[in-house]
Coordinates of C-alpha atoms in Angstrom, one line a residue:
M28 CA -63.3 52.8 0.0
S29 CA -62.1 51.7 2.9
T30 CA -59.7 49.2 1.0
I31 CA -58.9 52.1 -1.4
H32 CA -58.3 54.3 1.7
Q33 CA -56.1 51.8 3.4
C34 CA -54.0 51.4 0.5
A35 CA -53.2 55.3 -0.5
T36 CA -52.3 55.1 3.5
L37 CA -49.9 52.4 3.1
A38 CA -48.7 53.7 0.0
D39 CA -48.0 57.0 1.5
A40 CA -45.9 55.3 4.2
I41 CA -44.3 53.4 1.6
G42 CA -43.5 56.6 -0.3
T43 CA -41.9 57.7 2.9
F44 CA -40.1 55.1 3.4
L45 CA -38.5 54.8 -0.1
H46 CA -37.8 58.7 0.4
T47 CA -35.5 57.2 3.2
S48 CA -33.9 54.1 2.6
T49 CA -32.2 52.5 -0.5
Q50 CA -32.7 49.5 -2.8
P51 CA -30.7 47.0 -0.2
C52 CA -34.2 47.8 2.3
L53 CA -36.3 46.4 -0.7
D54 CA -34.3 43.7 -1.9
L55 CA -34.4 42.5 1.5
A56 CA -38.1 42.5 1.9
L57 CA -38.5 41.2 -1.3
R58 CA -36.0 37.9 -0.1
I59 CA -37.8 37.2 3.1
L60 CA -41.6 36.8 1.3
P61 CA -42.8 33.4 0.9
P62 CA -41.3 31.3 -1.6
K63 CA -45.0 29.5 -2.1
I64 CA -47.5 31.7 -3.2
P65 CA -48.2 30.9 -6.8
E66 CA -51.1 33.4 -7.0
R67 CA -49.2 36.6 -5.4
R68 CA -46.2 35.2 -7.8
D69 CA -47.8 36.2 -11.1
V70 CA -49.2 39.0 -9.9
T71 CA -45.8 40.1 -8.8
S72 CA -44.3 38.9 -11.9
D73 CA -46.9 40.3 -13.9
E74 CA -46.3 43.5 -12.5
K75 CA -42.0 43.4 -12.8
K76 CA -42.9 42.5 -16.6
D77 CA -44.9 45.8 -16.7
Q78 CA -43.0 47.7 -15.2
E79 CA -39.2 46.1 -16.8
P80 CA -38.1 49.4 -18.5
R81 CA -38.4 51.5 -15.0
S82 CA -37.5 49.7 -11.6
S83 CA -39.8 50.3 -8.3
T84 CA -36.5 51.8 -7.0
D85 CA -35.8 54.1 -9.6
L86 CA -39.3 55.2 -9.7
V87 CA -39.4 56.4 -6.1
L88 CA -35.9 58.1 -6.0
S89 CA -36.6 59.9 -9.3
H90 CA -40.4 61.0 -7.3
G91 CA -38.2 62.0 -4.6
N92 CA -35.8 63.9 -6.5
T93 CA -38.1 65.6 -8.8
E94 CA -41.9 65.7 -7.2
G95 CA -41.2 65.8 -3.7
S96 CA -44.1 68.3 -2.8
R97 CA -46.4 65.8 -4.6
T98 CA -49.1 64.2 -2.6
S99 CA -49.7 60.6 -2.3
A100 CA -52.9 60.7 -4.2
A101 CA -51.4 62.2 -7.4
I102 CA -48.4 59.6 -7.1
L103 CA -51.1 56.8 -6.7
A104 CA -53.1 58.7 -9.5
S105 CA -49.8 58.5 -11.9
S106 CA -48.7 54.8 -10.7
N107 CA -51.5 52.5 -11.3
G108 CA -49.2 49.1 -11.4
A109 CA -47.2 49.9 -8.3
I110 CA -50.1 50.3 -6.9
Q111 CA -51.2 46.8 -7.4
R112 CA -47.8 45.9 -6.1
L113 CA -48.4 47.7 -3.0
A114 CA -51.7 46.0 -2.5
A115 CA -50.4 42.6 -3.0
F116 CA -47.7 43.3 -0.9
T117 CA -50.6 44.8 1.8
Q118 CA -52.5 41.1 1.1
Y119 CA -49.1 39.4 1.5
F120 CA -48.3 41.1 5.2
E121 CA -52.1 40.5 5.8
S122 CA -51.0 37.1 5.7
I123 CA -48.4 36.3 7.7
S124 CA -48.2 35.9 11.1
T125 CA -47.1 38.2 13.9
S126 CA -43.7 36.1 14.3
D127 CA -42.7 36.5 11.0
M128 CA -43.4 40.3 11.2
D129 CA -41.0 40.4 14.8
T130 CA -38.4 39.0 12.4
V131 CA -38.9 41.5 9.4
E132 CA -38.6 44.0 11.8
R133 CA -35.7 43.0 13.5
V134 CA -33.6 42.1 10.2
Y135 CA -35.2 45.8 9.4
R136 CA -33.8 47.5 12.3
T137 CA -30.7 45.8 12.1
E138 CA -30.2 46.9 8.4
M139 CA -31.2 50.4 9.3
D140 CA -28.5 50.8 12.0
K141 CA -26.4 49.1 9.1
E142 CA -27.2 52.1 6.8
A143 CA -27.1 54.6 9.6
E144 CA -23.8 53.5 10.0
I145 CA -22.9 53.8 6.7
Q146 CA -24.3 57.1 6.1
R147 CA -22.3 58.3 9.4
L148 CA -18.8 56.4 7.3
S149 CA -20.0 58.5 3.8
E150 CA -20.4 61.9 5.7
A151 CA -17.0 61.1 7.8
V152 CA -15.5 59.9 3.9
K153 CA -17.0 63.3 2.7
T154 CA -15.3 65.6 5.4
L155 CA -11.9 63.9 4.9
S156 CA -12.2 63.9 0.8
S157 CA -12.9 68.2 1.6
L158 CA -10.3 68.4 3.8
K159 CA -7.6 66.1 1.8
S160 CA -9.0 68.8 -1.3
E161 CA -8.1 71.4 0.6
Q162 CA -4.8 70.2 1.7
M163 CA -3.7 69.4 -1.2
E164 CA -4.9 72.4 -2.5
N165 CA -2.7 74.1 0.1
L166 CA 0.4 71.5 -0.6
R167 CA -0.6 72.8 -4.5
R168 CA 0.0 76.2 -3.5
E169 CA 2.8 75.7 -1.4
N170 CA 4.8 73.9 -4.2
E171 CA 3.9 76.7 -6.5
E172 CA 5.7 79.0 -3.9
L173 CA 8.4 76.7 -3.5
L174 CA 8.9 76.2 -7.3
N175 CA 9.1 80.3 -7.6
G176 CA 11.4 80.6 -4.6
Q177 CA 13.8 78.2 -6.4
E178 CA 13.5 79.9 -9.5
A179 CA 14.4 83.4 -7.9
C180 CA 17.1 81.6 -5.9
D181 CA 18.3 79.9 -9.1
R182 CA 18.7 83.3 -10.9
E183 CA 20.3 85.1 -7.7
R184 CA 23.0 81.7 -7.6
I185 CA 23.6 82.6 -11.8
R186 CA 23.7 86.4 -10.7
Y187 CA 26.6 85.8 -7.7
R188 CA 28.6 83.1 -10.1
T189 CA 28.5 85.9 -12.3
M190 CA 29.8 88.7 -9.9
Q191 CA 32.4 86.1 -8.4
E192 CA 33.5 85.5 -11.9
E193 CA 34.3 89.2 -12.2
L194 CA 36.0 89.5 -9.0
E195 CA 38.0 86.9 -9.4
A196 CA 38.9 88.3 -12.5
Q197 CA 39.1 91.6 -11.2
Y198 CA 41.2 89.6 -8.0
A199 CA 43.9 88.1 -10.1
E200 CA 44.7 90.9 -12.4
A201 CA 45.2 93.3 -8.9
E202 CA 47.4 90.6 -7.3
A203 CA 49.9 90.7 -10.9
D204 CA 49.8 94.3 -10.8
M205 CA 50.9 94.1 -6.9
E206 CA 53.3 91.1 -7.5
A207 CA 54.5 93.9 -10.4
E208 CA 55.0 96.4 -8.0
Y209 CA 56.6 94.5 -5.3
K210 CA 59.3 92.7 -7.7
R211 CA 59.7 96.2 -8.9
K212 CA 60.5 98.0 -5.4
L213 CA 62.0 95.1 -4.1
Q214 CA 64.8 95.3 -6.9
E215 CA 65.4 98.8 -5.7
E216 CA 65.6 98.6 -2.4
K217 CA 68.1 95.5 -3.4
D218 CA 70.2 98.2 -5.5
K219 CA 69.9 100.7 -2.3
T220 CA 71.3 98.0 -0.3
Q221 CA 74.0 96.5 -2.4
K222 CA 75.1 100.3 -2.1
R223 CA 74.7 100.8 1.5
I224 CA 76.7 98.0 2.0
K225 CA 79.6 98.8 -0.6
T226 CA 79.6 102.3 1.5
S227 CA 79.4 100.4 5.0
K228 CA 82.1 97.5 3.9
A229 CA 84.7 100.6 2.7
E230 CA 83.7 102.3 6.0
I231 CA 83.9 99.3 8.6
E232 CA 87.2 98.1 6.7
A233 CA 89.1 101.6 7.6
E234 CA 87.4 101.4 10.8
S235 CA 88.6 98.1 11.7
K236 CA 92.0 98.8 10.5
A237 CA 92.4 102.2 12.7
R238 CA 90.7 100.1 15.5
V239 CA 93.7 97.1 15.3
R240 CA 96.2 99.7 14.8
E241 CA 94.8 101.2 18.0
L242 CA 94.4 97.8 19.8
E243 CA 98.1 96.8 18.5
D244 CA 99.3 99.6 20.6
H245 CA 97.4 99.0 23.5
N246 CA 98.4 95.4 23.5
A247 CA 102.0 96.9 23.4
E248 CA 100.9 99.1 26.2
L249 CA 99.7 96.5 28.4
S250 CA 102.5 93.8 27.7
A251 CA 104.5 96.7 29.1
M252 CA 102.9 97.3 32.2
N253 CA 101.8 93.5 32.5
E254 CA 105.8 93.4 32.7
Q255 CA 105.9 96.0 35.3
L256 CA 103.6 94.0 37.5
K257 CA 105.1 90.7 37.1
Q258 CA 108.0 92.7 38.8
R259 CA 105.8 94.2 41.4
L260 CA 104.2 90.9 42.2
S261 CA 107.4 89.3 42.7
G262 CA 108.5 91.8 45.4
I263 CA 105.0 91.7 46.7
E264 CA 105.2 87.9 47.2
K265 CA 108.2 88.4 48.7
K266 CA 107.1 90.6 51.2
L267 CA 103.9 88.2 51.5
E268 CA 106.1 85.3 52.4
A269 CA 107.6 87.7 55.3
K270 CA 104.6 88.8 56.6
K271 CA 103.0 85.2 56.7
A272 CA 105.8 84.3 58.6
R273 CA 105.8 87.0 60.8
H274 CA 101.9 86.3 61.1
A275 CA 102.7 82.5 61.9
R276 CA 105.0 83.9 64.6
V277 CA 102.1 86.4 66.1
E278 CA 99.5 83.8 66.0
K279 CA 101.5 81.2 67.8
S280 CA 102.2 83.9 70.3
L281 CA 98.8 85.1 70.8
E282 CA 97.7 81.2 71.2
E283 CA 100.0 81.0 74.0
D284 CA 99.0 84.7 75.5
N285 CA 95.3 82.8 74.8
K286 CA 96.4 79.8 76.8
Q287 CA 97.8 82.0 79.9
L288 CA 95.1 84.5 80.2
T289 CA 92.2 81.3 80.4
A290 CA 94.5 79.8 82.9
E291 CA 94.9 82.9 84.8
L292 CA 90.8 83.7 84.2
K293 CA 90.6 80.1 85.5
Q294 CA 92.6 81.1 88.6
L295 CA 90.6 84.3 88.9
K296 CA 87.1 82.8 88.8
S297 CA 88.5 80.3 91.6
E298 CA 89.5 83.3 93.7
F299 CA 86.5 85.3 92.7
P300 CA 83.8 83.0 92.8
V301 CA 80.8 85.3 91.4
E302 CA 77.9 83.5 90.2
G303 CA 74.6 84.4 89.1
Q304 CA 70.9 83.6 88.5
P305 CA 68.5 85.0 87.1
V306 CA 65.7 87.5 89.0
E307 CA 63.1 84.6 88.3
Y308 CA 64.9 82.4 90.2
Y309 CA 65.5 84.8 93.6
A310 CA 61.9 85.8 93.4
E311 CA 60.2 82.3 92.9
K312 CA 62.6 81.4 96.3
F313 CA 61.5 84.2 98.5
Q314 CA 58.1 83.7 97.4
H315 CA 57.9 80.2 98.6
I316 CA 59.6 81.4 101.9
S317 CA 57.2 84.2 102.2
D318 CA 53.9 81.6 101.5
A319 CA 55.6 78.9 104.3
I320 CA 55.7 81.6 106.8
K321 CA 51.6 82.1 106.2
V322 CA 51.0 78.5 106.3
V323 CA 53.1 78.0 109.5
S324 CA 51.7 80.8 111.6
S325 CA 48.2 79.8 110.5
R326 CA 48.9 76.3 111.1
Y327 CA 50.2 76.6 115.0
F328 CA 48.5 80.2 115.5
Q329 CA 45.1 80.1 114.6
K330 CA 43.8 79.1 118.2
L331 CA 45.1 80.5 121.9
P332 CA 46.8 78.4 124.7
E333 CA 44.5 77.5 127.5
R334 CA 46.4 80.5 129.4
A335 CA 45.9 82.9 127.1
L336 CA 41.9 82.2 126.8
T337 CA 41.7 82.2 130.7
H338 CA 44.2 85.0 131.4
P339 CA 44.7 87.2 128.5
E340 CA 45.6 90.3 130.0
A341 CA 48.5 88.4 131.9
V342 CA 49.5 86.8 128.2
Q343 CA 48.8 90.5 126.8
Q344 CA 51.7 92.0 129.1
D345 CA 53.8 89.2 128.5
L346 CA 53.7 89.6 124.7
S347 CA 54.2 93.2 125.4
K348 CA 57.8 93.2 126.7
L349 CA 59.1 90.8 124.3
S350 CA 58.1 92.8 121.6
P351 CA 56.1 96.1 121.2
I352 CA 53.6 95.3 118.5
F353 CA 51.6 93.6 120.9
D354 CA 50.6 96.4 122.4
S355 CA 47.8 97.0 120.1
T356 CA 46.7 93.4 119.4
P357 CA 44.0 92.5 122.1
I358 CA 44.4 88.7 122.9
W359 CA 41.0 87.4 123.0
Q360 CA 38.4 84.9 120.8
S361 CA 37.4 87.7 118.0
E362 CA 37.9 88.0 114.3
I363 CA 40.2 91.2 115.0
S364 CA 42.4 89.6 117.4
D365 CA 43.0 86.4 115.5
F366 CA 43.5 88.5 112.4
L367 CA 46.3 90.7 113.7
R368 CA 47.8 87.8 115.7
L369 CA 48.7 85.8 112.9
E370 CA 49.7 89.1 111.1
D371 CA 52.1 89.9 114.4
V372 CA 53.4 85.8 114.0
Q373 CA 54.5 86.5 110.5
H374 CA 56.1 89.8 111.2
V375 CA 58.3 88.1 113.7
I376 CA 59.4 85.4 111.7
S377 CA 60.4 87.9 108.7
T378 CA 62.3 90.4 110.9
C379 CA 64.0 87.3 112.5
L380 CA 64.7 86.3 108.9
C381 CA 66.2 90.2 108.4
D382 CA 67.9 90.6 111.7
F383 CA 69.5 87.1 111.5
I384 CA 69.8 85.5 108.2
W385 CA 69.4 88.0 105.8
Q386 CA 72.5 90.2 106.3
P387 CA 75.0 91.5 104.2
F388 CA 78.1 90.5 106.6
P389 CA 76.8 88.3 109.3
L390 CA 79.2 88.1 112.0
Q391 CA 79.5 86.2 115.1
E392 CA 78.3 88.0 119.0
Y393 CA 82.2 87.2 119.9
L394 CA 83.9 89.1 117.7
P395 CA 85.7 92.5 119.0
N396 CA 83.8 95.7 117.8
R397 CA 80.9 93.7 116.0
E398 CA 78.5 96.5 116.2
V399 CA 81.5 98.6 114.3
V400 CA 82.4 96.4 112.1
G401 CA 79.1 95.2 110.4
P402 CA 78.0 99.0 109.6
F403 CA 81.7 99.4 107.9
L404 CA 81.3 97.0 105.8
E405 CA 78.4 97.4 104.7
A406 CA 79.5 101.2 104.1
V407 CA 82.2 100.1 102.0
S408 CA 79.8 98.0 100.0
N409 CA 77.6 100.7 99.3
S410 CA 80.7 102.7 98.0
L411 CA 82.0 100.4 96.0
S412 CA 78.9 99.6 94.4
A413 CA 78.4 103.4 93.6
S414 CA 81.5 103.4 91.6
G415 CA 80.0 100.7 89.2
G416 CA 81.8 97.4 87.6
R417 CA 82.0 94.7 89.3
S418 CA 84.7 95.7 91.9
E419 CA 81.9 95.5 94.6
S420 CA 81.2 91.6 93.7
A421 CA 84.5 91.0 93.7
W422 CA 85.6 92.6 96.7
R423 CA 82.2 91.5 98.8
V424 CA 83.2 87.9 97.9
L425 CA 86.5 87.7 99.2
T426 CA 85.7 89.3 102.3
L427 CA 82.9 87.0 102.7
R428 CA 85.7 84.3 102.2
G429 CA 88.1 86.1 104.4
I430 CA 85.0 85.9 107.2
D431 CA 84.4 82.5 106.5
D432 CA 88.3 81.2 106.7
L433 CA 88.9 83.6 110.5
G434 CA 85.5 82.0 111.7
G435 CA 83.7 84.4 111.7
E436 CA 80.6 83.9 109.8
S437 CA 77.5 83.1 112.3
S438 CA 74.7 80.9 110.4
G439 CA 72.2 83.0 112.3
V440 CA 70.1 79.4 112.7
E441 CA 70.2 78.9 116.7
P442 CA 70.0 82.6 117.8
M443 CA 66.9 83.1 115.5
M444 CA 65.2 80.0 116.7
H445 CA 65.8 80.8 120.3
R446 CA 64.4 84.4 119.5
V447 CA 61.3 83.5 117.5
L448 CA 60.4 81.0 120.3
E449 CA 61.0 83.3 123.2
I450 CA 58.6 85.9 121.7
L451 CA 56.0 83.4 120.2
Q452 CA 55.8 81.5 123.4
P453 CA 52.8 83.0 125.0
L454 CA 51.0 82.2 122.1
T455 CA 52.3 78.5 121.2
V456 CA 50.2 75.5 122.3
P457 CA 52.2 73.2 124.3
S458 CA 51.3 70.5 122.4
E459 CA 52.0 71.8 119.0
S460 CA 55.5 73.6 120.1
A461 CA 57.7 70.5 118.6
G462 CA 55.6 70.8 115.2
F463 CA 56.4 74.3 115.3
E464 CA 59.9 74.3 115.9
K465 CA 60.4 71.4 113.2
D466 CA 58.7 73.6 110.6
L467 CA 60.8 77.2 111.5
F468 CA 64.0 75.2 111.2
K469 CA 63.1 74.2 107.7
I470 CA 62.0 78.0 107.1
I471 CA 65.4 79.1 108.3
N472 CA 67.6 75.9 106.8
E473 CA 66.1 77.3 103.2
S474 CA 66.7 80.9 104.0
I475 CA 70.2 80.2 104.7
T476 CA 70.6 78.5 101.5
L477 CA 69.2 81.1 99.5
W478 CA 71.3 84.0 101.3
K479 CA 74.2 82.2 100.2
A480 CA 73.2 82.2 96.5
A481 CA 72.4 85.8 96.4
R482 CA 75.6 87.3 98.5
K483 CA 78.1 85.2 95.8
D484 CA 75.7 86.6 92.8
E485 CA 77.0 89.6 90.9
A486 CA 74.1 91.5 92.0
R487 CA 73.9 93.3 95.1
F488 CA 70.9 92.3 97.5
I489 CA 69.2 94.8 99.3
V490 CA 66.6 94.0 102.0
E491 CA 64.3 96.4 103.6
K492 CA 61.8 95.8 106.6
N493 CA 60.5 99.3 107.4
P494 CA 57.3 100.0 105.1
N495 CA 57.0 103.0 103.7
P496 CA 52.9 103.8 103.1
S497 CA 53.9 106.2 100.2
D498 CA 55.8 103.7 98.0
K499 CA 53.0 101.7 97.2
E500 CA 55.5 100.4 94.0
N501 CA 57.5 98.2 96.5
W502 CA 55.0 98.0 99.4
Q503 CA 52.0 96.2 99.1
A504 CA 49.1 96.5 101.7
E505 CA 48.1 93.1 103.3
D506 CA 44.6 92.1 102.1
T507 CA 42.0 93.2 104.8
R508 CA 38.7 91.9 103.3
G509 CA 35.8 91.6 105.7
F510 CA 36.9 94.3 108.3
E511 CA 35.9 97.4 105.6
N512 CA 32.5 98.1 107.4
V513 CA 33.8 99.5 111.1
S514 CA 31.3 101.2 113.3
M515 CA 33.1 104.6 114.4
P516 CA 31.6 105.9 117.4
L517 CA 30.2 109.6 116.9
N518 CA 31.7 112.5 117.4
E519 CA 34.8 110.3 118.3
K520 CA 38.0 110.5 116.3
I521 CA 40.2 107.4 116.3
D522 CA 43.9 108.2 116.3
T523 CA 46.4 105.5 115.0
S524 CA 49.4 107.5 114.3
S525 CA 51.3 105.8 117.3
I526 CA 50.5 102.7 115.6
T527 CA 54.1 101.6 113.7
P528 CA 53.5 100.1 110.2
L529 CA 53.6 96.1 110.5
C530 CA 56.1 94.4 108.3
I531 CA 54.9 91.1 106.8
F532 CA 57.3 90.2 104.8
P533 CA 60.5 92.5 103.5
N534 CA 60.8 93.9 100.4
I535 CA 63.8 92.4 98.4
L536 CA 65.3 94.7 95.9
Q537 CA 68.3 93.8 93.6
T538 CA 71.3 96.3 92.3
T539 CA 73.1 95.5 89.2
S540 CA 76.9 95.9 88.2
G541 CA 75.6 98.7 86.0
G542 CA 73.7 100.5 88.9
E543 CA 70.4 99.5 88.1
S544 CA 67.8 98.7 91.1
V545 CA 65.6 95.9 90.3
R546 CA 62.6 94.7 92.6
V547 CA 62.8 90.8 93.5
H548 CA 60.0 90.6 95.4
Q549 CA 57.3 93.2 96.3
G550 CA 57.1 93.8 100.5
S551 CA 53.8 93.2 102.4
A552 CA 52.2 95.7 104.9
L553 CA 49.9 96.2 107.4
F554 CA 49.6 100.1 107.5
P555 CA 48.1 102.3 110.5
T556 CA 45.2 103.3 108.1
S557 CA 43.9 99.7 107.7
P558 CA 40.3 99.3 108.9
V559 CA 41.3 96.4 111.2
W560 CA 43.8 98.6 113.1
I561 CA 40.9 101.0 113.9
Q562 CA 38.6 98.4 114.5
A563 CA 41.1 97.0 117.2
V564 CA 41.5 100.1 118.9
L565 CA 37.8 100.1 119.2
E566 CA 37.8 96.8 120.7
K567 CA 40.6 97.0 122.8
K568 CA 39.5 100.5 124.1
E569 CA 35.8 98.8 124.8
H570 CA 37.5 96.1 126.8
E571 CA 39.5 98.4 129.2
E572 CA 36.4 100.3 129.7
E573 CA 34.6 97.2 130.9
L574 CA 37.7 95.8 132.7
A575 CA 38.0 99.5 134.7
K576 CA 34.2 99.3 135.5
A577 CA 34.8 95.9 136.6
V578 CA 37.6 96.9 138.6
S579 CA 35.8 100.0 140.2
D580 CA 32.7 97.7 141.3
A581 CA 35.4 95.1 142.7
R582 CA 36.8 98.2 144.8
W583 CA 33.5 99.2 145.9
K584 CA 32.4 96.1 147.1
V585 CA 35.6 95.3 149.2
N586 CA 35.4 98.9 150.9
A587 CA 31.2 98.3 151.4
R588 CA 32.5 95.0 152.8
R589 CA 35.1 96.7 155.2
M590 CA 32.8 99.4 156.5
S591 CA 29.8 96.9 157.0
S592 CA 32.3 94.7 159.3
S593 CA 33.8 98.0 161.3
A594 CA 30.1 99.2 162.0
G595 CA 28.7 96.1 163.7
P596 CA 26.0 94.0 163.3
N597 CA 23.1 96.7 163.8
S598 CA 24.6 99.3 161.8
P599 CA 22.8 100.9 159.1
V600 CA 25.4 100.8 157.0
K601 CA 25.5 96.8 157.0
E602 CA 21.7 96.9 156.4
R603 CA 22.0 99.1 153.3
F604 CA 24.2 96.7 151.5
S605 CA 23.2 93.5 153.0

């Protein structure tokens, strides 16, 4: 029973194996059997003979396809020969060694892997075949649609060709009709045009004949007029020749007159040497002189001489005697004093230039009635200038030439040098006196050269040295920056009305021959309302009060000593002041 049970179990396993395997696996198992087992080979051959019409693989496959639900016992009952083969196969496996079994198993696994790969590839082939079938079906349907579309296109093409032939026939017919109509209308227009041409030709011929007759008549008139013009032209040419000759004589006479006038003009220019320079030329020269005066004043009068430092009151008195402008200028070391002292020096130099150099008609001092002749000549100049034209300039130049020929013109160098040095001598440092005289001489010479050119100018120059506080266009207030903050005393009014405006540099005007007044150089001045004057008055007042107090104290002490000496040695007065 155990053997039968084992065979049944083995048959069940082999049946299951035969369900999942193929013929190559069975062939492989049969190939690996040992070749020399006689008794088993007989059994196997007998079994093969018994099963000749039907192979074991077919049997198993057939059973797997038709009776997959049957049990292994039913299979054994219906297949006696197969059981015998399995028994022999089982006996063979029992007789082989373990190593042979490992070989069989390894080969079996290899074949099984190959079988699995074959099945996978088979499935892939089936999938690809299915896809290919679908694609082929799609292509077939698309091909049918394309064939149907092509047939529709062929039908449409045939229809269009038929329509084209009909349209071509209609176009040919219409073109023939249009050509016939065009030829007909062209012939009609041709006939009408020929008729108009014939009519117009006749009209033009008639008009031309009339125009020719008219032109012939006009030509005859022009010929007659031409003859008349020729006769008149001949007369005009004769008159023109006469006029040309007369013109030549006049032109020759004018040339001679022009030469004579040119010579006379040259002589007049030599006799009346009136010259002219632009306003900018004089403005630059006067500005240069003004700057030079400021430089010289600052260079030589910035510091006081020794006598002015030790005896300021005495120097103040000397200066006041020489010029009243120093009455309001304190002479001591202070900013106010330094500023006013330099302004006074510039005033002295500028006013001396106006008095000695920049005079309309400078005359020598030895001339008789000098004080009367100068103003008289200036009055004549003013009168001629008011009348306009060049009469004043011509008269002025001739008058100055006459004064020069008489030797009556004054250069003004020596008097001005003497006057300036005399006034400023108390303020001049002795070691710098020579340098100051040299620089002053340069300023005077430059001023003389400039004034000589101005006197010969066609325009008339006017020099103003009296500042007008209300005339801000011609007079500029001197810069007093730094002296704005003046400490005014309480309940006290500072009176500067007695102080006259100080001319730092004159205002220079020019009157043209047309009567127009042009400013050449704006004057500069220090006016009494300037804060610097107020500060100077305060300082002078304080100084005078201190000086008066010092004098009073000194007198009191002197009187006290006198009283003490007259009373005796034991006098109570002496004891009081001792």
